[in-house]
Coordinates of C-alpha atoms and ligand atoms in Angstrom, one line a residue:
Chain A
M1 CA -83.8 -49.1 23.0
L2 CA -83.3 -49.1 26.1
H3 CA -84.6 -46.3 28.6
L4 CA -82.5 -46.4 32.0
E5 CA -84.7 -43.9 34.7
N6 CA -83.7 -42.7 37.9
L7 CA -81.4 -46.2 38.4
S8 CA -80.6 -47.0 41.4
F9 CA -78.6 -50.5 43.2
S10 CA -77.6 -50.6 46.7
V11 CA -75.9 -53.3 48.9
Q12 CA -77.1 -54.1 52.5
N13 CA -73.3 -54.2 54.1
N14 CA -73.3 -55.5 57.9
G15 CA -77.1 -53.9 58.1
Q16 CA -75.9 -50.9 56.3
S17 CA -77.2 -49.8 53.2
K18 CA -74.8 -48.8 50.3
Q19 CA -75.2 -47.2 46.5
I20 CA -73.5 -48.7 44.2
L21 CA -74.9 -47.3 41.6
K22 CA -76.9 -43.7 41.9
N23 CA -79.6 -42.7 40.2
I24 CA -79.2 -43.6 36.4
N25 CA -80.3 -41.8 33.8
L26 CA -79.7 -42.9 29.9
Q27 CA -81.1 -43.8 26.5
I28 CA -79.4 -46.1 24.8
E29 CA -80.4 -45.5 20.8
R30 CA -80.5 -48.0 17.8
G31 CA -77.3 -48.1 15.7
K32 CA -74.5 -46.6 17.6
L33 CA -71.7 -47.7 19.5
Y34 CA -71.4 -46.5 23.5
G35 CA -68.0 -46.3 25.4
V36 CA -68.4 -46.5 29.0
T37 CA -65.5 -45.0 30.6
G38 CA -64.6 -44.6 34.3
P39 CA -62.5 -45.7 37.5
N40 CA -62.1 -49.1 38.6
G41 CA -64.9 -49.9 41.6
S42 CA -66.9 -46.4 39.6
G43 CA -70.3 -48.9 38.8
K44 CA -69.7 -50.2 35.0
T45 CA -69.7 -53.7 35.9
T46 CA -72.5 -52.8 38.5
L47 CA -74.2 -50.9 35.6
A48 CA -73.5 -53.9 32.9
K49 CA -74.8 -56.4 35.0
V50 CA -78.3 -55.1 36.7
I51 CA -79.4 -54.4 33.0
M52 CA -78.7 -57.9 32.4
G53 CA -80.4 -59.2 35.2
I54 CA -78.3 -60.4 37.8
L55 CA -78.2 -58.3 39.8
P56 CA -81.9 -56.8 41.0
H57 CA -82.1 -52.9 40.5
T58 CA -82.5 -51.6 44.0
E59 CA -85.0 -48.4 42.5
G60 CA -86.0 -46.9 39.3
H61 CA -87.3 -48.9 36.0
I62 CA -85.2 -50.3 32.9
Y63 CA -87.1 -50.5 29.8
L64 CA -86.5 -52.4 26.7
D65 CA -88.2 -51.0 23.2
G66 CA -90.6 -49.2 25.9
E67 CA -91.8 -52.1 27.7
E68 CA -90.1 -52.4 31.5
I69 CA -88.7 -55.3 31.5
S70 CA -87.6 -54.8 35.6
G71 CA -89.5 -58.1 36.3
K72 CA -87.7 -59.9 33.7
N73 CA -85.3 -62.8 34.7
I74 CA -82.1 -63.8 33.3
T75 CA -83.0 -66.4 31.0
Q76 CA -86.2 -63.7 29.4
R77 CA -84.3 -61.0 28.9
A78 CA -81.2 -63.0 27.6
N79 CA -83.8 -64.1 24.3
L80 CA -85.3 -60.3 24.6
G81 CA -81.9 -60.0 22.7
I82 CA -79.7 -58.8 25.8
A83 CA -76.4 -60.1 26.0
Y84 CA -72.9 -59.3 28.5
A85 CA -69.4 -60.8 27.7
F86 CA -67.7 -60.7 31.4
Q87 CA -65.5 -59.4 32.6
Q88 CA -64.0 -62.4 34.2
P89 CA -65.6 -65.2 32.0
P90 CA -66.2 -68.7 34.1
R91 CA -64.8 -71.5 33.1
F92 CA -66.1 -75.5 32.3
K93 CA -64.6 -78.4 32.9
G94 CA -66.2 -80.7 30.3
L95 CA -67.8 -78.4 28.1
T96 CA -65.6 -77.3 25.1
V97 CA -65.5 -74.3 23.5
Q98 CA -67.7 -74.7 20.4
D99 CA -70.0 -76.6 23.0
L100 CA -70.4 -72.9 24.5
V101 CA -71.1 -71.1 21.1
K102 CA -73.6 -73.9 19.8
I103 CA -75.3 -73.1 23.7
A104 CA -75.4 -68.7 22.9
Q105 CA -76.1 -69.5 18.9
P106 CA -78.3 -72.6 18.7
K107 CA -78.4 -72.0 14.6
L108 CA -75.2 -71.7 13.9
K109 CA -73.0 -74.8 11.6
N110 CA -69.7 -75.8 12.3
L111 CA -69.0 -73.7 8.8
S112 CA -70.2 -70.3 10.5
I113 CA -68.5 -71.3 14.0
R114 CA -64.9 -70.8 12.2
K115 CA -65.3 -67.8 10.6
K116 CA -67.0 -66.7 14.2
M117 CA -63.2 -68.1 15.8
R118 CA -61.0 -66.9 13.1
D119 CA -62.6 -63.1 14.0
V120 CA -61.6 -63.2 17.5
G121 CA -58.1 -64.4 16.1
L122 CA -58.6 -68.3 17.5
C123 CA -57.7 -71.1 15.3
P124 CA -60.9 -73.3 15.0
E125 CA -58.8 -76.3 14.3
D126 CA -56.9 -76.0 17.8
Y127 CA -59.6 -74.6 19.2
M128 CA -63.6 -76.3 18.1
D129 CA -63.2 -78.8 21.0
R130 CA -60.7 -77.6 23.3
D131 CA -62.5 -77.6 26.7
M132 CA -63.6 -74.2 28.5
G133 CA -61.9 -75.7 32.4
S134 CA -58.5 -75.5 33.0
G135 CA -56.6 -75.5 30.1
L136 CA -56.8 -71.9 28.4
S137 CA -55.4 -68.9 28.5
G138 CA -57.2 -65.4 30.1
G139 CA -56.8 -63.8 26.6
E140 CA -57.9 -66.8 24.9
M141 CA -60.9 -67.2 27.8
K142 CA -61.5 -63.8 26.6
R143 CA -61.9 -63.9 22.7
I144 CA -63.9 -67.2 23.6
E145 CA -66.5 -64.7 25.5
I146 CA -66.4 -61.9 22.8
M147 CA -67.1 -64.5 20.5
Q148 CA -70.4 -65.8 22.5
V149 CA -71.9 -62.6 22.3
L150 CA -71.6 -61.7 19.0
A151 CA -72.8 -65.2 18.4
R152 CA -76.1 -64.0 19.5
S153 CA -76.8 -61.2 17.0
A154 CA -77.5 -59.7 20.7
K155 CA -80.7 -56.3 19.9
L156 CA -78.1 -55.2 23.0
A157 CA -74.5 -56.5 22.9
I158 CA -72.3 -55.6 26.2
F159 CA -68.8 -56.1 26.0
D160 CA -66.8 -55.5 29.2
E161 CA -63.2 -54.7 29.1
P162 CA -62.7 -56.7 26.4
E163 CA -59.2 -55.4 25.9
A164 CA -58.5 -56.6 28.9
G165 CA -55.7 -59.2 28.4
V166 CA -55.8 -59.9 25.0
D167 CA -52.7 -59.0 22.5
L168 CA -52.8 -56.0 20.5
W169 CA -53.4 -57.3 16.5
T170 CA -56.0 -58.3 18.1
I171 CA -58.1 -56.4 20.2
Q172 CA -58.3 -53.9 16.8
R173 CA -59.4 -56.7 14.8
L174 CA -62.3 -57.1 17.1
V175 CA -63.2 -53.7 17.5
D176 CA -62.6 -53.8 13.8
I177 CA -65.9 -56.2 13.9
I178 CA -68.2 -54.7 16.8
V179 CA -68.2 -51.6 14.9
G180 CA -68.5 -53.4 11.6
I181 CA -71.9 -55.5 12.9
Y182 CA -73.0 -52.2 15.3
K183 CA -71.9 -48.7 13.6
N184 CA -75.0 -47.8 12.0
N185 CA -77.5 -51.3 12.9
P186 CA -80.4 -49.7 12.1
E187 CA -81.4 -53.0 14.1
A188 CA -78.8 -53.9 17.1
A189 CA -76.2 -51.2 19.5
A190 CA -73.4 -52.1 21.4
L191 CA -72.0 -50.9 24.7
I192 CA -68.5 -50.8 25.0
I193 CA -67.0 -51.1 28.7
T194 CA -63.6 -50.1 28.3
H195 CA -60.5 -48.2 29.9
N196 CA -59.4 -48.2 26.4
R197 CA -58.4 -45.3 24.6
N198 CA -57.9 -46.9 21.5
I199 CA -61.7 -47.8 21.4
L200 CA -63.3 -45.0 23.3
P201 CA -62.7 -42.4 20.6
I202 CA -64.7 -44.3 17.5
C203 CA -67.6 -44.9 19.8
D204 CA -70.5 -42.4 18.7
E205 CA -71.5 -41.6 22.3
L206 CA -69.1 -42.2 25.4
I207 CA -71.0 -42.6 29.5
V208 CA -68.1 -41.8 32.3
F209 CA -68.7 -42.8 35.0
E210 CA -67.8 -42.0 38.6
E211 CA -68.7 -43.6 42.4
G212 CA -71.7 -44.7 41.0
K213 CA -73.1 -41.3 39.0
I214 CA -72.9 -40.4 35.6
R215 CA -69.8 -37.7 35.7
L216 CA -70.0 -37.3 32.0
Q217 CA -72.4 -38.0 29.3
G218 CA -72.8 -36.9 25.3
S219 CA -71.0 -37.6 22.4
Q220 CA -68.1 -38.6 21.2
A221 CA -66.7 -34.7 19.9
E222 CA -67.9 -33.5 23.1
I223 CA -66.6 -35.9 25.6
W224 CA -63.4 -37.2 24.4
P225 CA -61.3 -34.4 24.7
L226 CA -62.3 -34.0 28.0
I227 CA -60.8 -37.1 29.0
R228 CA -58.1 -38.4 27.1
D229 CA -55.2 -36.2 29.3
D230 CA -56.9 -38.6 32.1
I231 CA -57.7 -41.8 30.2
V232 CA -54.2 -41.6 29.0
C233 CA -52.8 -40.6 32.1
Q234 CA -54.7 -43.2 34.1
V235 CA -53.4 -46.4 31.6
Q236 CA -49.8 -45.1 32.4
D237 CA -50.2 -45.1 36.3
T238 CA -51.3 -49.1 35.5
C239 CA -48.9 -50.1 33.5
R240 CA -46.0 -47.7 35.5
G241 CA -45.7 -45.3 33.8
E242 CA -45.2 -47.8 30.0
E243 CA -47.8 -47.5 27.0
I244 CA -49.9 -50.6 26.8
I245 CA -51.3 -49.6 23.4
Chain B
M1 CA -91.1 -87.1 33.9
K2 CA -89.9 -85.7 31.2
L3 CA -86.6 -87.0 29.7
N4 CA -83.8 -84.9 29.4
K5 CA -80.5 -84.2 28.5
L6 CA -79.7 -86.8 30.7
D7 CA -81.2 -89.1 31.1
K8 CA -81.0 -89.8 27.0
N9 CA -77.6 -89.8 27.2
L10 CA -77.4 -92.2 29.8
L11 CA -80.1 -94.7 27.5
N12 CA -78.0 -94.2 24.9
T13 CA -74.5 -94.8 27.8
I14 CA -76.4 -98.8 28.5
S15 CA -77.8 -99.2 24.6
D16 CA -74.7 -101.6 24.5
I17 CA -77.1 -104.1 25.5
D18 CA -80.0 -103.2 23.9
H19 CA -78.8 -105.2 20.1
I20 CA -76.7 -107.7 19.8
P21 CA -72.8 -107.0 18.8
A22 CA -71.0 -108.9 16.4
G23 CA -67.6 -110.4 17.9
A24 CA -67.0 -112.3 21.4
I25 CA -70.0 -111.5 23.7
N26 CA -71.9 -113.0 26.7
I27 CA -75.8 -111.9 27.8
R28 CA -76.4 -113.3 31.7
K29 CA -79.7 -112.3 32.1
D30 CA -81.4 -112.8 35.9
G31 CA -78.4 -115.1 37.2
K32 CA -78.3 -117.3 33.5
P33 CA -77.1 -117.0 30.7
V34 CA -79.0 -116.3 27.8
L35 CA -76.0 -115.6 24.9
R36 CA -73.0 -117.0 25.2
Q37 CA -70.6 -115.9 21.1
S38 CA -66.7 -116.8 21.0
S39 CA -64.8 -114.7 17.9
P40 CA -61.6 -116.8 17.0
N41 CA -59.7 -115.0 19.3
I42 CA -61.6 -114.7 22.0
L43 CA -62.8 -117.5 23.6
I44 CA -65.6 -117.4 26.6
T45 CA -65.6 -120.5 28.6
T46 CA -67.9 -121.0 32.2
G47 CA -65.6 -121.7 34.4
E48 CA -66.0 -123.9 37.5
T49 CA -67.3 -121.3 39.9
G50 CA -69.4 -120.7 37.1
G51 CA -69.0 -117.6 36.0
L52 CA -67.1 -116.6 32.5
I53 CA -63.1 -117.4 32.2
V54 CA -62.7 -115.2 29.0
E55 CA -59.3 -115.8 27.3
I56 CA -58.1 -112.9 24.7
K57 CA -55.4 -114.7 22.7
P58 CA -51.9 -112.6 22.5
G59 CA -51.5 -109.9 19.7
T60 CA -55.0 -109.8 19.2
K61 CA -56.2 -105.7 17.8
N62 CA -58.8 -103.4 18.3
E63 CA -61.7 -105.9 19.5
T64 CA -64.2 -105.1 21.6
V65 CA -65.4 -108.2 24.1
H66 CA -69.3 -107.4 25.6
V67 CA -70.3 -109.4 28.9
P68 CA -73.4 -107.0 30.2
V69 CA -75.5 -108.0 33.0
I70 CA -79.1 -107.5 32.8
I71 CA -81.5 -108.4 36.4
T72 CA -85.2 -107.7 35.6
K73 CA -86.4 -110.6 38.7
T74 CA -87.2 -108.9 41.8
G75 CA -85.7 -110.3 44.6
L76 CA -83.0 -111.7 42.7
N77 CA -79.7 -112.0 44.4
D78 CA -77.1 -112.6 41.4
V79 CA -73.3 -112.9 42.4
V80 CA -70.9 -114.0 39.9
Y81 CA -67.2 -115.0 39.8
N82 CA -65.4 -113.7 36.7
Q83 CA -62.1 -113.6 34.7
F84 CA -60.3 -111.9 32.1
I85 CA -56.9 -112.7 30.4
V86 CA -55.4 -110.0 28.6
G87 CA -52.7 -112.0 25.6
E88 CA -49.9 -110.1 25.8
N89 CA -49.6 -107.5 23.2
A90 CA -53.3 -107.5 22.4
D91 CA -55.3 -104.3 22.5
V92 CA -59.0 -105.0 23.3
T93 CA -62.1 -103.3 25.0
I94 CA -64.4 -105.1 27.3
V95 CA -67.2 -103.5 27.9
A96 CA -69.2 -105.0 31.1
G97 CA -71.8 -102.9 32.9
C98 CA -75.0 -103.9 34.7
G99 CA -78.6 -102.8 33.8
I100 CA -81.4 -103.5 36.1
H101 CA -85.4 -103.1 36.1
N102 CA -87.5 -103.2 39.1
D103 CA -90.2 -102.3 38.9
S104 CA -91.7 -103.9 42.0
H105 CA -91.4 -103.5 46.0
G106 CA -88.1 -105.9 46.5
K107 CA -84.6 -106.0 46.0
S108 CA -82.6 -106.5 43.3
R109 CA -78.9 -107.2 44.0
H110 CA -75.9 -108.0 42.1
E111 CA -72.6 -108.6 42.9
G112 CA -69.7 -109.3 40.6
L113 CA -65.4 -110.2 41.6
H114 CA -64.3 -109.4 38.3
E115 CA -60.5 -109.8 38.1
I116 CA -59.1 -109.2 35.7
I117 CA -54.2 -110.0 34.3
V118 CA -52.8 -107.5 31.8
K119 CA -49.9 -109.8 30.1
E120 CA -46.8 -108.0 29.0
G121 CA -47.5 -105.6 26.8
A122 CA -51.1 -105.4 25.8
H123 CA -53.6 -102.7 26.1
L124 CA -56.9 -102.5 27.6
R125 CA -59.4 -100.5 27.7
Y126 CA -62.5 -101.8 30.3
V127 CA -65.0 -99.8 30.7
E128 CA -68.0 -100.8 33.3
K129 CA -71.4 -99.4 33.0
H130 CA -74.1 -99.0 35.5
Y131 CA -78.0 -98.2 35.5
G132 CA -81.0 -98.9 37.5
E133 CA -84.4 -98.2 36.2
G134 CA -87.9 -99.0 37.6
S135 CA -90.6 -97.8 38.8
G136 CA -91.4 -99.5 41.9
T137 CA -89.9 -99.0 45.4
G138 CA -87.6 -102.3 45.1
Q139 CA -83.8 -101.2 46.0
K140 CA -81.5 -102.0 42.7
V141 CA -78.3 -102.8 45.0
L142 CA -74.4 -103.3 42.6
Y143 CA -71.6 -104.5 44.3
P144 CA -69.4 -104.2 42.4
T145 CA -65.0 -105.8 42.6
T146 CA -62.6 -105.4 40.1
K147 CA -59.3 -107.1 41.0
I148 CA -56.8 -105.7 38.0
I149 CA -53.3 -106.7 37.3
V150 CA -50.9 -104.5 35.0
E151 CA -48.1 -106.8 34.2
K152 CA -44.6 -105.1 32.4
N153 CA -44.8 -102.5 29.9
A154 CA -49.0 -102.8 29.5
Y155 CA -51.1 -100.2 29.5
A156 CA -54.7 -100.8 31.6
E157 CA -58.1 -98.2 31.2
I158 CA -60.3 -99.1 33.6
E159 CA -63.5 -96.0 33.4
S160 CA -66.9 -96.7 34.9
V161 CA -69.9 -94.6 35.1
Q162 CA -73.2 -94.5 37.4
I163 CA -75.7 -92.2 36.2
K164 CA -78.8 -92.9 37.5
G165 CA -80.8 -95.6 39.1
V166 CA -78.6 -97.4 41.5
D167 CA -79.8 -97.3 44.9
D168 CA -77.2 -98.6 47.0
T169 CA -73.4 -99.3 45.9
V170 CA -70.1 -100.7 47.1
R171 CA -67.3 -100.7 44.5
I172 CA -64.2 -101.9 45.5
T173 CA -61.1 -101.6 42.7
E174 CA -58.2 -103.0 43.7
A175 CA -55.2 -102.7 41.2
Y176 CA -51.3 -103.9 40.7
I177 CA -48.8 -102.7 38.9
H178 CA -45.9 -104.1 37.2
E179 CA -42.1 -102.8 35.7
K180 CA -43.0 -99.4 33.5
A181 CA -47.0 -100.6 33.8
I182 CA -49.7 -97.3 33.3
L183 CA -53.5 -97.7 35.0
K184 CA -55.8 -95.4 34.5
V185 CA -59.4 -95.2 37.4
I186 CA -61.8 -93.3 35.7
E187 CA -65.4 -92.7 37.3
R188 CA -68.1 -90.6 36.4
L189 CA -71.0 -91.2 39.0
L190 CA -73.6 -89.7 39.9
T191 CA -76.2 -90.7 43.0
H192 CA -79.8 -88.0 43.4
G193 CA -82.8 -89.3 46.1
N194 CA -81.9 -91.5 49.0
Q195 CA -79.3 -93.5 47.1
Y196 CA -75.8 -94.4 48.9
A197 CA -72.0 -95.3 46.7
E198 CA -69.4 -96.2 48.2
S199 CA -66.0 -96.4 45.9
D200 CA -63.1 -97.6 47.4
I201 CA -60.1 -97.4 44.8
K202 CA -56.5 -99.6 46.3
I203 CA -53.8 -99.3 43.6
F204 CA -50.4 -100.6 44.7
I205 CA -47.8 -99.8 42.0
E206 CA -44.9 -102.5 42.3
G207 CA -42.7 -102.3 39.5
K208 CA -40.2 -99.6 38.8
G209 CA -41.3 -97.1 36.2
G210 CA -45.2 -98.2 36.7
S211 CA -47.8 -95.4 36.8
G212 CA -51.6 -95.2 38.7
Q213 CA -53.6 -92.9 38.0
I214 CA -57.4 -91.8 39.9
L215 CA -59.9 -89.9 38.4
S216 CA -62.8 -89.1 40.3
R217 CA -65.9 -86.8 39.1
S218 CA -69.1 -87.9 40.9
V219 CA -72.8 -85.3 41.3
A220 CA -74.3 -85.5 44.5
K221 CA -78.3 -84.7 44.7
G222 CA -80.6 -84.6 47.3
N223 CA -80.5 -86.5 49.9
S224 CA -78.0 -89.1 48.2
S225 CA -74.5 -89.5 49.9
Q226 CA -71.3 -90.7 48.3
I227 CA -67.9 -92.1 50.0
F228 CA -64.8 -92.1 47.9
R229 CA -61.4 -93.4 49.1
A230 CA -58.6 -93.8 46.7
A231 CA -55.6 -95.1 48.0
L232 CA -52.6 -95.3 46.1
V233 CA -49.4 -97.5 47.6
G234 CA -45.8 -96.8 45.4
Q235 CA -43.8 -99.4 46.6
N236 CA -40.9 -98.4 43.4
E237 CA -39.4 -95.5 42.1
C238 CA -43.3 -94.7 40.2
L239 CA -45.5 -92.0 39.5
G240 CA -49.6 -91.8 40.9
H241 CA -51.7 -89.4 41.0
V242 CA -55.4 -89.4 42.7
E243 CA -57.8 -86.1 41.6
C244 CA -61.1 -86.1 42.8
D245 CA -63.3 -83.8 41.4
S246 CA -67.4 -83.4 42.8
I247 CA -71.0 -81.6 43.0
I248 CA -72.6 -80.6 46.1
M249 CA -76.2 -80.2 46.2
D250 CA -79.1 -80.3 47.9
K251 CA -78.7 -81.8 51.0
A252 CA -76.4 -84.8 49.5
T253 CA -73.8 -85.5 51.9
I254 CA -69.4 -86.7 50.0
K255 CA -66.7 -87.6 51.6
A256 CA -64.0 -88.2 49.6
V257 CA -60.9 -89.7 51.4
P258 CA -57.6 -89.4 48.9
E259 CA -55.0 -92.0 51.0
L260 CA -50.6 -91.5 49.6
I261 CA -48.9 -94.0 51.0
A262 CA -45.1 -93.9 49.9
E263 CA -42.7 -96.9 50.7
D264 CA -39.8 -95.8 48.0
S265 CA -38.3 -92.5 48.8
E266 CA -38.5 -92.1 44.7
A267 CA -42.2 -92.3 44.4
V268 CA -43.7 -89.7 43.7
L269 CA -47.3 -89.6 44.7
T270 CA -49.8 -86.5 44.2
H271 CA -53.7 -86.1 45.3
E272 CA -55.8 -83.5 44.0
A273 CA -60.0 -83.1 45.8
A274 CA -62.1 -80.9 45.6
I275 CA -66.1 -80.5 46.3
G276 CA -68.0 -77.6 45.8
K277 CA -71.5 -76.3 44.7
I278 CA -72.4 -75.2 40.8
A279 CA -70.2 -72.2 40.7
G280 CA -73.7 -69.5 40.1
E281 CA -71.5 -67.7 37.5
Q282 CA -71.7 -70.8 35.6
L283 CA -75.3 -70.9 35.9
I284 CA -75.1 -66.8 35.2
K285 CA -73.5 -67.6 32.1
L286 CA -75.2 -70.0 30.4
M287 CA -78.2 -67.7 31.4
S288 CA -77.4 -64.9 29.7
L289 CA -77.3 -67.4 26.3
G290 CA -80.6 -68.3 27.1
L291 CA -81.1 -71.3 28.4
T292 CA -83.3 -71.9 32.1
E293 CA -82.1 -72.3 35.2
D294 CA -82.5 -76.0 35.0
E295 CA -81.5 -76.3 31.6
A296 CA -77.9 -74.6 32.9
V297 CA -78.0 -77.1 35.9
D298 CA -78.6 -80.1 33.2
T299 CA -75.7 -78.4 30.9
I300 CA -73.2 -78.0 33.3
L301 CA -74.0 -81.5 35.1
E302 CA -73.6 -82.9 31.9
S303 CA -70.4 -81.7 30.7
F304 CA -69.0 -82.3 33.6
L305 CA -69.8 -86.2 33.9
K306 CA -68.3 -87.0 30.1
Ligands
LIG1 N1 -72.0 -57.3 45.8 C1 -71.0 -56.3 46.1 N2 -71.4 -56.4 48.1 C2 -70.5 -55.1 48.1 N3 -69.7 -54.0 47.0 C3 -69.8 -54.8 45.2 C4 -70.6 -55.3 45.4 N4 -70.6 -55.8 44.1 C5 -70.0 -54.7 43.8 N5 -69.3 -53.8 44.9 C6 -68.3 -52.2 45.1 O1 -69.4 -51.8 43.8 C7 -68.2 -51.0 43.2 C8 -68.7 -50.9 41.9 O2 -67.9 -52.2 41.0 P1 -67.7 -52.0 39.5 O3 -67.2 -54.2 39.6 O4 -69.4 -52.0 39.0 O5 -67.1 -51.3 39.4 P2 -66.2 -51.2 37.4 O6 -66.8 -49.7 37.5 O7 -66.9 -52.2 37.2 O8 -64.5 -51.0 38.0 P3 -63.8 -52.1 37.5 O9 -63.1 -50.6 36.1 O10 -62.5 -52.0 38.1 O11 -64.1 -53.5 37.0 C9 -66.9 -51.2 44.0 O12 -66.6 -50.5 44.6 C10 -67.6 -52.4 44.5 O13 -66.6 -53.0 45.7
LIG2 MG1 -65.8 -54.1 35.6

C-alpha cells in the first residue's frame, strides 16, 4: 500500500547539510502491523512526519497505492487515509476533547464517541467536555491522541510511542484495540513506533532504525530474537534498572 | 466573502437584538429609545441625563434585562449614561451591547457610560457584546466605560466580547470590591484590518476577603493593534489575579501591561501574560486530521475566544 523508495531527509544547519533519514526503502502492506524501533534520535519520528507530509523529504519517492504523493500536503494526505498519532500531542485552549474527536471524525455520533473514549480508558462523563488546554495530564493527552487516530479509520495509521506515559493497564488495552483493528485487516495497516517489549513481539513485521538508516527489517520471527536483549537492556537502562513492564 | 464559522457564531452572538425577548428590555436605536418594557421586578426609567435607570428589586431571581444599542445612521455620535442598581440578594443577568451598521464613509460613534451597583449578597452577570458591520469605509467607533461597585458578599461577572467590525474602541472598566465580594472581568477580543482596541481595567479591592480576577483573551490579525492595561489595587487582605493571553498574527501589534499594586501586606496579587503566534504544532495536528490550513486557523481562533 505504502511504498518508500530511496527516501532521504536532510536539514540545513549553519550552512551544513545534515542527513537525518538516509536512503530508506520500505514496503507497507495491508493487513499487517509494523513495529518500528531503534535508539533515541535514530529517525523514527522523522520518518512518520515525512510520511504524513509534515516534513518534506529531500530525495526519493513516496507512493500510496501506486500513486506518488510527494507533492501532496498534510491535509491531502490525511484525506487519502494517512493518520499520525503524535509522540507529543499539542494542547489547544478552548477546544474540548469532544470537539477534537469530532474534527477527527465528523461522522461520529455521541454514542460512538463515548465508546471510543472508553476504549482508551477514559470515562466519557469525566472527559467529554474537558478542555484540551493545560488541565490534562501527559498520559491523558496521549490517550486522547490515540483515540483521534483510531476514530479516523485510516488506511495507514502511525502511532508514535503510544505507550509513553500511559499506565500499564491501559497499554494492554490499547494494544488489544490496535491489534483488533489492524491485524489481518484487508483495508488497512498500522505502523507502531515503540520501545515496548510487549508490543514489538505481537507485530507482524519489525523495522529497526539506527542513525537515520534501517538497520534491520523483516518478519517478527526473524528480527525479534535479534533485538530482544537490546530492548530489555535499553528499557532497564532508561529506568535505572527497574523493569517498567 | 463567504461566512466562516467565526462569522456565523458572531451573528449568533448578537441575535439578542434580533428579536424581542420577554421581560425587561430597552432598545435604543440611533440615539433614541425605540422600545421599553419593565417587568414586575425590574423597573426601567429615564434619568435626568436622558439615560436609563434600571432598578432591580432586592431578591429578584433568574431574570434577564436586555439593554442593546443599535446604530444604523452615519455621522451619529451617540452618548449615553446609564445606571443599574441590582438589589440585595438578587440574581440577574444584564445583557448590554452595541451593534453598528454603517455602509457609508462617515463615522458612527457610540459612547456609553454604565454605572452598576451590585448590592449586598447579590449576584450579577453583565454581558456586553460589541459588533460593527457595513460595506463603506465609515469608521465604527465605540467608547464604553463601565463603573461597578460590588458590595459586601456580592458576586459580579463582567463579560465583554468584541469579535469583529469595530474600528476603534477604548474600553474603560473601573471596579470597587467590598468585603468578601468577588468580581470577575472576562474579555474576549478580536481585531483585524486596521482596527485599534484598547482596554483599560482598574480594580480596587477595598474590602477584607475581597477577590478580583481579570481574564483576557485576544487575537490580533492584519495591521490591527491592541493595548491591554489591567491594574489590580489590593487595599486589604485580598486576592487578585490578572491573566492575559493573546494570539498575534500577520503584522498586528499587541501591548499588554498588567499592573499589581499592593497597599496591604495581606494582599496576594498575581499576574500571567502571554503573547504568541498560533503554535505550528497545533496547525499541523488539525491538518493531519483533515482540515485545511485556513480551517485549522479558524478552529484554533474560534475555540481560543470561546
Ligand atoms: N529540524 C531538525 N533540525 C535538526 N535536527 C533535527 C531536526 N529534526 C530532527 N532532528 C534530529 O534528527 C534525529 C532524529 O530525530 P527523531 O525525532 O526522528 O528521532 P526518534 O528516533 O523519533 O527518537 P526518539 O526515540 O527520542 O523519539 C535526532 O538526532 C534529531 O535531533
Ligand atoms: Mg520519536
